[in-house]
Amino acid sequence: MTYPVPGNPIDRIPKVELHCHVEGTVRPSTVVELARKAGRPLPVDDPADLYRYDSLDSFLSIFWLVQETLVTRDDWARIAYESLVDASGHGLRYREMFFTPARHLAAGQDLAGIVAGLTDGIEAAEAETGVRCRLIADIDRAYGPAAGLELVEWIGELRRAGRAERVIGIGADSTELGVDLRAFEPAFAAARWLGFRRTCHAGEAVGVGPDNIRVALDVLGAERIDHGVAIAEDPALVREVAARGVPLTVCPLSNVVIANRYRQLSDHPLLALRDAGLLVTVNTDDPAMMEHDLGREYRLLGEAFDLDLEALGRLAREGIDSTWLDDSERRSLRAEFDRA
Ligand code: ADE
Ligand code: ZN
């Protein structure tokens, strides 16, 4: 397979990404076109002006606006395709990618069409770039636990019918404030029973401590934690999670820019958590909404923590340990990274 060969040495480092929302990767020019096509004019002339926020919840209101421009199977195909083609230029080789369809389902879209569209786009991008991608269906917590359970059951039905083979996991995202994560236990129990892998955003928002991480692990049975940075406040939980081998999918720049949890990247606990024995991966979360990309994430980390190209390469390679690939797929991905 021929990957694009990026000019920049940090972009050339092969990477996996386990925490990236497809709706947060839509090119601004595509948002404008889709909004026009959907008859939902944007409140600004320049899409770059859309992305102004100062907290997770104010960010989410913009994320939802972008989601509302996605109407047809072709829209979903287009954003998945563009997302992977764009990331392949920054070294992406394998991604487990979120989509969060609650808003669309509430508006009457068919889940089968959404999954089929994403699959079309992924297959086209895979054929063109060699990047591989699987999907994680995220529960939008703002829609409540009953909608979450329905989503899981519906995805389960599609998979039984052979129409959702790309969807390997279930997650939960969106707002963290004022949400009782325990209420999502039936949805996560169903996900487990149906054979899906399970992950959960927890310990991201300002004002949230490590409690949600504990609930995600012990009540929801999450096998990975998305963000999870609040764990740094609880050394006993750090030791326990390290011993259990549960990875954190960390999005350092997002925690500065979107959640506003750290003033600057050098305040981020990513490396301290890794030094404490946790499995951590580096991810972009919603790159297009921060004028960001996966190569830049590594570059900024390198600058903030004085990591050279080799150290960044090791960090990227460690990400393979946290994927939901099977052992032989992991081995071949490691070999591919080593060759590069
Ligand atoms: N949806 C998209 N990005 C998110 C984030 N950073 N946290 C929670 N939900 C999200
Ligand atoms: Zn996220």
PDB file of C-alpha atoms in Angstrom, residues 159-336:
ATOM      1  CA  ARG A 159     -24.211  -5.749  13.106  1.00  0.00           C
ATOM      2  CA  ARG A 160     -26.182  -8.979  13.337  1.00  0.00           C
ATOM      3  CA  ALA A 161     -27.514  -8.178   9.873  1.00  0.00           C
ATOM      4  CA  GLY A 162     -23.947  -7.679   8.582  1.00  0.00           C
ATOM      5  CA  ARG A 163     -24.510  -3.952   8.067  1.00  0.00           C
ATOM      6  CA  ALA A 164     -22.205  -2.470  10.710  1.00  0.00           C
ATOM      7  CA  GLU A 165     -19.021  -4.484  10.504  1.00  0.00           C
ATOM      8  CA  ARG A 166     -16.862  -1.401  10.935  1.00  0.00           C
ATOM      9  CA  VAL A 167     -18.452  -0.564  14.278  1.00  0.00           C
ATOM     10  CA  ILE A 168     -16.380  -2.314  16.899  1.00  0.00           C
ATOM     11  CA  GLY A 169     -17.163  -0.286  19.992  1.00  0.00           C
ATOM     12  CA  ILE A 170     -19.525   1.882  21.979  1.00  0.00           C
ATOM     13  CA  GLY A 171     -18.514   5.067  23.790  1.00  0.00           C
ATOM     14  CA  ALA A 172     -20.144   8.021  25.517  1.00  0.00           C
ATOM     15  CA  ASP A 173     -19.341  11.667  24.954  1.00  0.00           C
ATOM     16  CA  SER A 174     -20.827  15.168  25.146  1.00  0.00           C
ATOM     17  CA  THR A 175     -21.439  17.079  28.323  1.00  0.00           C
ATOM     18  CA  GLU A 176     -20.056  15.844  31.633  1.00  0.00           C
ATOM     19  CA  LEU A 177     -21.578  18.451  33.913  1.00  0.00           C
ATOM     20  CA  GLY A 178     -24.801  17.538  35.682  1.00  0.00           C
ATOM     21  CA  VAL A 179     -24.790  14.038  34.160  1.00  0.00           C
ATOM     22  CA  ASP A 180     -24.989  10.935  36.336  1.00  0.00           C
ATOM     23  CA  LEU A 181     -22.842   8.448  34.429  1.00  0.00           C
ATOM     24  CA  ARG A 182     -24.289   5.585  36.473  1.00  0.00           C
ATOM     25  CA  ALA A 183     -27.566   5.979  34.576  1.00  0.00           C
ATOM     26  CA  PHE A 184     -25.853   4.664  31.429  1.00  0.00           C
ATOM     27  CA  GLU A 185     -25.143   1.270  32.978  1.00  0.00           C
ATOM     28  CA  PRO A 186     -27.941  -0.517  31.017  1.00  0.00           C
ATOM     29  CA  ALA A 187     -26.561   0.804  27.712  1.00  0.00           C
ATOM     30  CA  PHE A 188     -23.030  -0.328  28.560  1.00  0.00           C
ATOM     31  CA  ALA A 189     -24.271  -3.697  29.847  1.00  0.00           C
ATOM     32  CA  ALA A 190     -26.094  -4.199  26.539  1.00  0.00           C
ATOM     33  CA  ALA A 191     -22.955  -3.192  24.623  1.00  0.00           C
ATOM     34  CA  ARG A 192     -20.974  -5.803  26.491  1.00  0.00           C
ATOM     35  CA  TRP A 193     -23.601  -8.473  25.986  1.00  0.00           C
ATOM     36  CA  LEU A 194     -23.679  -7.697  22.257  1.00  0.00           C
ATOM     37  CA  GLY A 195     -19.911  -8.072  22.021  1.00  0.00           C
ATOM     38  CA  PHE A 196     -18.887  -4.427  21.580  1.00  0.00           C
ATOM     39  CA  ARG A 197     -15.741  -2.950  23.074  1.00  0.00           C
ATOM     40  CA  ARG A 198     -16.460  -0.098  25.508  1.00  0.00           C
ATOM     41  CA  THR A 199     -14.942   3.295  26.190  1.00  0.00           C
ATOM     42  CA  CYS A 200     -16.165   6.471  27.869  1.00  0.00           C
ATOM     43  CA  HIS A 201     -15.271  10.167  28.022  1.00  0.00           C
ATOM     44  CA  ALA A 202     -14.633  10.936  31.691  1.00  0.00           C
ATOM     45  CA  GLY A 203     -12.594  13.353  33.763  1.00  0.00           C
ATOM     46  CA  GLU A 204     -12.369  16.009  31.026  1.00  0.00           C
ATOM     47  CA  ALA A 205     -14.482  19.059  31.938  1.00  0.00           C
ATOM     48  CA  VAL A 206     -13.345  21.782  34.308  1.00  0.00           C
ATOM     49  CA  GLY A 207     -15.009  21.201  37.665  1.00  0.00           C
ATOM     50  CA  VAL A 208     -15.020  17.417  37.250  1.00  0.00           C
ATOM     51  CA  GLY A 209     -12.705  15.333  39.407  1.00  0.00           C
ATOM     52  CA  PRO A 210     -11.767  11.655  39.123  1.00  0.00           C
ATOM     53  CA  ASP A 211     -15.174  10.316  40.295  1.00  0.00           C
ATOM     54  CA  ASN A 212     -16.530   9.840  36.769  1.00  0.00           C
ATOM     55  CA  ILE A 213     -13.461   7.799  35.868  1.00  0.00           C
ATOM     56  CA  ARG A 214     -14.186   5.478  38.778  1.00  0.00           C
ATOM     57  CA  VAL A 215     -17.830   5.136  37.646  1.00  0.00           C
ATOM     58  CA  ALA A 216     -16.813   4.549  34.010  1.00  0.00           C
ATOM     59  CA  LEU A 217     -14.499   1.738  35.115  1.00  0.00           C
ATOM     60  CA  ASP A 218     -16.466   0.079  37.868  1.00  0.00           C
ATOM     61  CA  VAL A 219     -20.104   0.681  36.877  1.00  0.00           C
ATOM     62  CA  LEU A 220     -19.951   0.949  33.096  1.00  0.00           C
ATOM     63  CA  GLY A 221     -17.113  -1.536  32.597  1.00  0.00           C
ATOM     64  CA  ALA A 222     -15.205   0.819  30.293  1.00  0.00           C
ATOM     65  CA  GLU A 223     -12.080  -0.769  28.801  1.00  0.00           C
ATOM     66  CA  ARG A 224     -10.572   2.603  27.905  1.00  0.00           C
ATOM     67  CA  ILE A 225     -11.086   6.096  29.274  1.00  0.00           C
ATOM     68  CA  ASP A 226     -11.289   9.027  26.866  1.00  0.00           C
ATOM     69  CA  HIS A 227      -9.383  12.036  28.242  1.00  0.00           C
ATOM     70  CA  GLY A 228      -9.330  10.855  31.871  1.00  0.00           C
ATOM     71  CA  VAL A 229      -6.921  13.632  32.822  1.00  0.00           C
ATOM     72  CA  ALA A 230      -8.651  14.227  36.176  1.00  0.00           C
ATOM     73  CA  ILE A 231      -7.042  10.958  37.269  1.00  0.00           C
ATOM     74  CA  ALA A 232      -3.908  12.996  37.991  1.00  0.00           C
ATOM     75  CA  GLU A 233      -5.706  14.231  41.145  1.00  0.00           C
ATOM     76  CA  ASP A 234      -5.957  10.696  42.590  1.00  0.00           C
ATOM     77  CA  PRO A 235      -2.629   8.832  42.864  1.00  0.00           C
ATOM     78  CA  ALA A 236      -4.318   5.684  44.198  1.00  0.00           C
ATOM     79  CA  LEU A 237      -6.569   5.572  41.133  1.00  0.00           C
ATOM     80  CA  VAL A 238      -3.538   6.124  38.885  1.00  0.00           C
ATOM     81  CA  ARG A 239      -1.867   3.078  40.448  1.00  0.00           C
ATOM     82  CA  GLU A 240      -5.012   0.984  40.116  1.00  0.00           C
ATOM     83  CA  VAL A 241      -5.686   1.940  36.485  1.00  0.00           C
ATOM     84  CA  ALA A 242      -2.040   1.330  35.607  1.00  0.00           C
ATOM     85  CA  ALA A 243      -2.220  -2.120  37.224  1.00  0.00           C
ATOM     86  CA  ARG A 244      -5.444  -2.921  35.358  1.00  0.00           C
ATOM     87  CA  GLY A 245      -3.850  -1.838  32.065  1.00  0.00           C
ATOM     88  CA  VAL A 246      -6.754   0.424  31.120  1.00  0.00           C
ATOM     89  CA  PRO A 247      -5.532   3.003  28.581  1.00  0.00           C
ATOM     90  CA  LEU A 248      -6.326   6.717  28.538  1.00  0.00           C
ATOM     91  CA  THR A 249      -6.911   8.292  25.115  1.00  0.00           C
ATOM     92  CA  VAL A 250      -5.519  11.736  25.829  1.00  0.00           C
ATOM     93  CA  CYS A 251      -6.040  14.866  23.705  1.00  0.00           C
ATOM     94  CA  PRO A 252      -3.550  17.370  25.113  1.00  0.00           C
ATOM     95  CA  LEU A 253      -4.265  20.409  22.942  1.00  0.00           C
ATOM     96  CA  SER A 254      -8.020  19.851  23.190  1.00  0.00           C
ATOM     97  CA  ASN A 255      -7.716  19.958  26.976  1.00  0.00           C
ATOM     98  CA  VAL A 256      -6.087  23.388  26.657  1.00  0.00           C
ATOM     99  CA  VAL A 257      -8.232  24.850  23.860  1.00  0.00           C
ATOM    100  CA  ILE A 258     -11.638  23.142  24.204  1.00  0.00           C
ATOM    101  CA  ALA A 259     -11.998  22.154  27.852  1.00  0.00           C
ATOM    102  CA  ASN A 260      -9.834  25.040  29.046  1.00  0.00           C
ATOM    103  CA  ARG A 261      -8.504  22.756  31.740  1.00  0.00           C
ATOM    104  CA  TYR A 262      -4.832  23.766  31.395  1.00  0.00           C
ATOM    105  CA  ARG A 263      -3.411  27.171  30.558  1.00  0.00           C
ATOM    106  CA  GLN A 264      -0.708  25.738  28.331  1.00  0.00           C
ATOM    107  CA  LEU A 265       0.448  22.396  27.012  1.00  0.00           C
ATOM    108  CA  SER A 266       3.428  22.269  29.352  1.00  0.00           C
ATOM    109  CA  ASP A 267       0.953  22.126  32.299  1.00  0.00           C
ATOM    110  CA  HIS A 268      -0.623  18.958  30.898  1.00  0.00           C
ATOM    111  CA  PRO A 269      -0.107  15.721  32.906  1.00  0.00           C
ATOM    112  CA  LEU A 270       0.285  13.422  29.864  1.00  0.00           C
ATOM    113  CA  LEU A 271       3.932  12.546  30.439  1.00  0.00           C
ATOM    114  CA  ALA A 272       3.608  12.417  34.223  1.00  0.00           C
ATOM    115  CA  LEU A 273       0.795   9.885  33.836  1.00  0.00           C
ATOM    116  CA  ARG A 274       2.863   7.853  31.388  1.00  0.00           C
ATOM    117  CA  ASP A 275       5.815   7.936  33.809  1.00  0.00           C
ATOM    118  CA  ALA A 276       3.464   6.671  36.515  1.00  0.00           C
ATOM    119  CA  GLY A 277       2.861   3.552  34.410  1.00  0.00           C
ATOM    120  CA  LEU A 278      -0.367   4.405  32.611  1.00  0.00           C
ATOM    121  CA  LEU A 279      -0.933   3.468  28.985  1.00  0.00           C
ATOM    122  CA  VAL A 280      -1.571   6.769  27.243  1.00  0.00           C
ATOM    123  CA  THR A 281      -2.229   7.619  23.598  1.00  0.00           C
ATOM    124  CA  VAL A 282      -1.974  10.971  21.828  1.00  0.00           C
ATOM    125  CA  ASN A 283      -5.025  12.191  19.917  1.00  0.00           C
ATOM    126  CA  THR A 284      -6.598  15.294  18.391  1.00  0.00           C
ATOM    127  CA  ASP A 285     -10.275  14.955  19.463  1.00  0.00           C
ATOM    128  CA  ASP A 286     -11.759  17.589  17.097  1.00  0.00           C
ATOM    129  CA  PRO A 287      -8.856  18.886  14.997  1.00  0.00           C
ATOM    130  CA  ALA A 288     -10.768  20.931  12.404  1.00  0.00           C
ATOM    131  CA  MET A 289     -12.477  22.878  15.154  1.00  0.00           C
ATOM    132  CA  MET A 290      -9.086  23.962  16.521  1.00  0.00           C
ATOM    133  CA  GLU A 291      -7.300  24.542  13.180  1.00  0.00           C
ATOM    134  CA  HIS A 292      -5.232  21.574  14.186  1.00  0.00           C
ATOM    135  CA  ASP A 293      -3.933  18.215  12.924  1.00  0.00           C
ATOM    136  CA  LEU A 294      -2.259  15.074  14.251  1.00  0.00           C
ATOM    137  CA  GLY A 295       1.233  16.124  13.153  1.00  0.00           C
ATOM    138  CA  ARG A 296       0.840  19.459  14.920  1.00  0.00           C
ATOM    139  CA  GLU A 297      -0.319  17.661  18.091  1.00  0.00           C
ATOM    140  CA  TYR A 298       2.998  15.789  18.185  1.00  0.00           C
ATOM    141  CA  ARG A 299       4.997  18.865  17.216  1.00  0.00           C
ATOM    142  CA  LEU A 300       3.485  20.979  19.989  1.00  0.00           C
ATOM    143  CA  LEU A 301       4.026  18.169  22.506  1.00  0.00           C
ATOM    144  CA  GLY A 302       7.636  17.907  21.398  1.00  0.00           C
ATOM    145  CA  GLU A 303       8.089  21.638  21.906  1.00  0.00           C
ATOM    146  CA  ALA A 304       6.305  21.726  25.269  1.00  0.00           C
ATOM    147  CA  PHE A 305       8.162  18.746  26.759  1.00  0.00           C
ATOM    148  CA  ASP A 306      11.427  18.864  24.853  1.00  0.00           C
ATOM    149  CA  LEU A 307      10.877  15.543  23.075  1.00  0.00           C
ATOM    150  CA  ASP A 308      12.978  14.806  19.998  1.00  0.00           C
ATOM    151  CA  LEU A 309      11.817  12.959  16.904  1.00  0.00           C
ATOM    152  CA  GLU A 310      12.809   9.586  18.323  1.00  0.00           C
ATOM    153  CA  ALA A 311      10.943  10.163  21.584  1.00  0.00           C
ATOM    154  CA  LEU A 312       7.859  11.238  19.639  1.00  0.00           C
ATOM    155  CA  GLY A 313       8.170   8.116  17.495  1.00  0.00           C
ATOM    156  CA  ARG A 314       8.245   5.929  20.629  1.00  0.00           C
ATOM    157  CA  LEU A 315       5.164   7.686  22.007  1.00  0.00           C
ATOM    158  CA  ALA A 316       3.338   7.114  18.716  1.00  0.00           C
ATOM    159  CA  ARG A 317       4.335   3.427  18.590  1.00  0.00           C
ATOM    160  CA  GLU A 318       3.151   2.835  22.164  1.00  0.00           C
ATOM    161  CA  GLY A 319      -0.330   3.853  21.000  1.00  0.00           C
ATOM    162  CA  ILE A 320      -0.633   0.478  19.259  1.00  0.00           C
ATOM    163  CA  ASP A 321      -0.842  -1.218  22.686  1.00  0.00           C
ATOM    164  CA  SER A 322      -4.117   0.608  23.397  1.00  0.00           C
ATOM    165  CA  THR A 323      -5.907  -0.271  20.146  1.00  0.00           C
ATOM    166  CA  TRP A 324      -8.668  -2.827  19.886  1.00  0.00           C
ATOM    167  CA  LEU A 325      -6.771  -4.703  17.184  1.00  0.00           C
ATOM    168  CA  ASP A 326      -6.111  -8.382  17.816  1.00  0.00           C
ATOM    169  CA  ASP A 327      -2.591  -9.587  18.604  1.00  0.00           C
ATOM    170  CA  SER A 328      -1.611 -10.459  15.057  1.00  0.00           C
ATOM    171  CA  GLU A 329      -2.910  -7.138  13.710  1.00  0.00           C
ATOM    172  CA  ARG A 330      -0.959  -5.312  16.423  1.00  0.00           C
ATOM    173  CA  ARG A 331       2.184  -7.219  15.548  1.00  0.00           C
ATOM    174  CA  SER A 332       1.890  -6.348  11.888  1.00  0.00           C
ATOM    175  CA  LEU A 333       1.175  -2.682  12.691  1.00  0.00           C
ATOM    176  CA  ARG A 334       4.265  -2.581  14.949  1.00  0.00           C
ATOM    177  CA  ALA A 335       6.350  -4.082  12.155  1.00  0.00           C
ATOM    178  CA  GLU A 336       4.954  -1.488   9.754  1.00  0.00           C
TER     179      GLU A 336
END
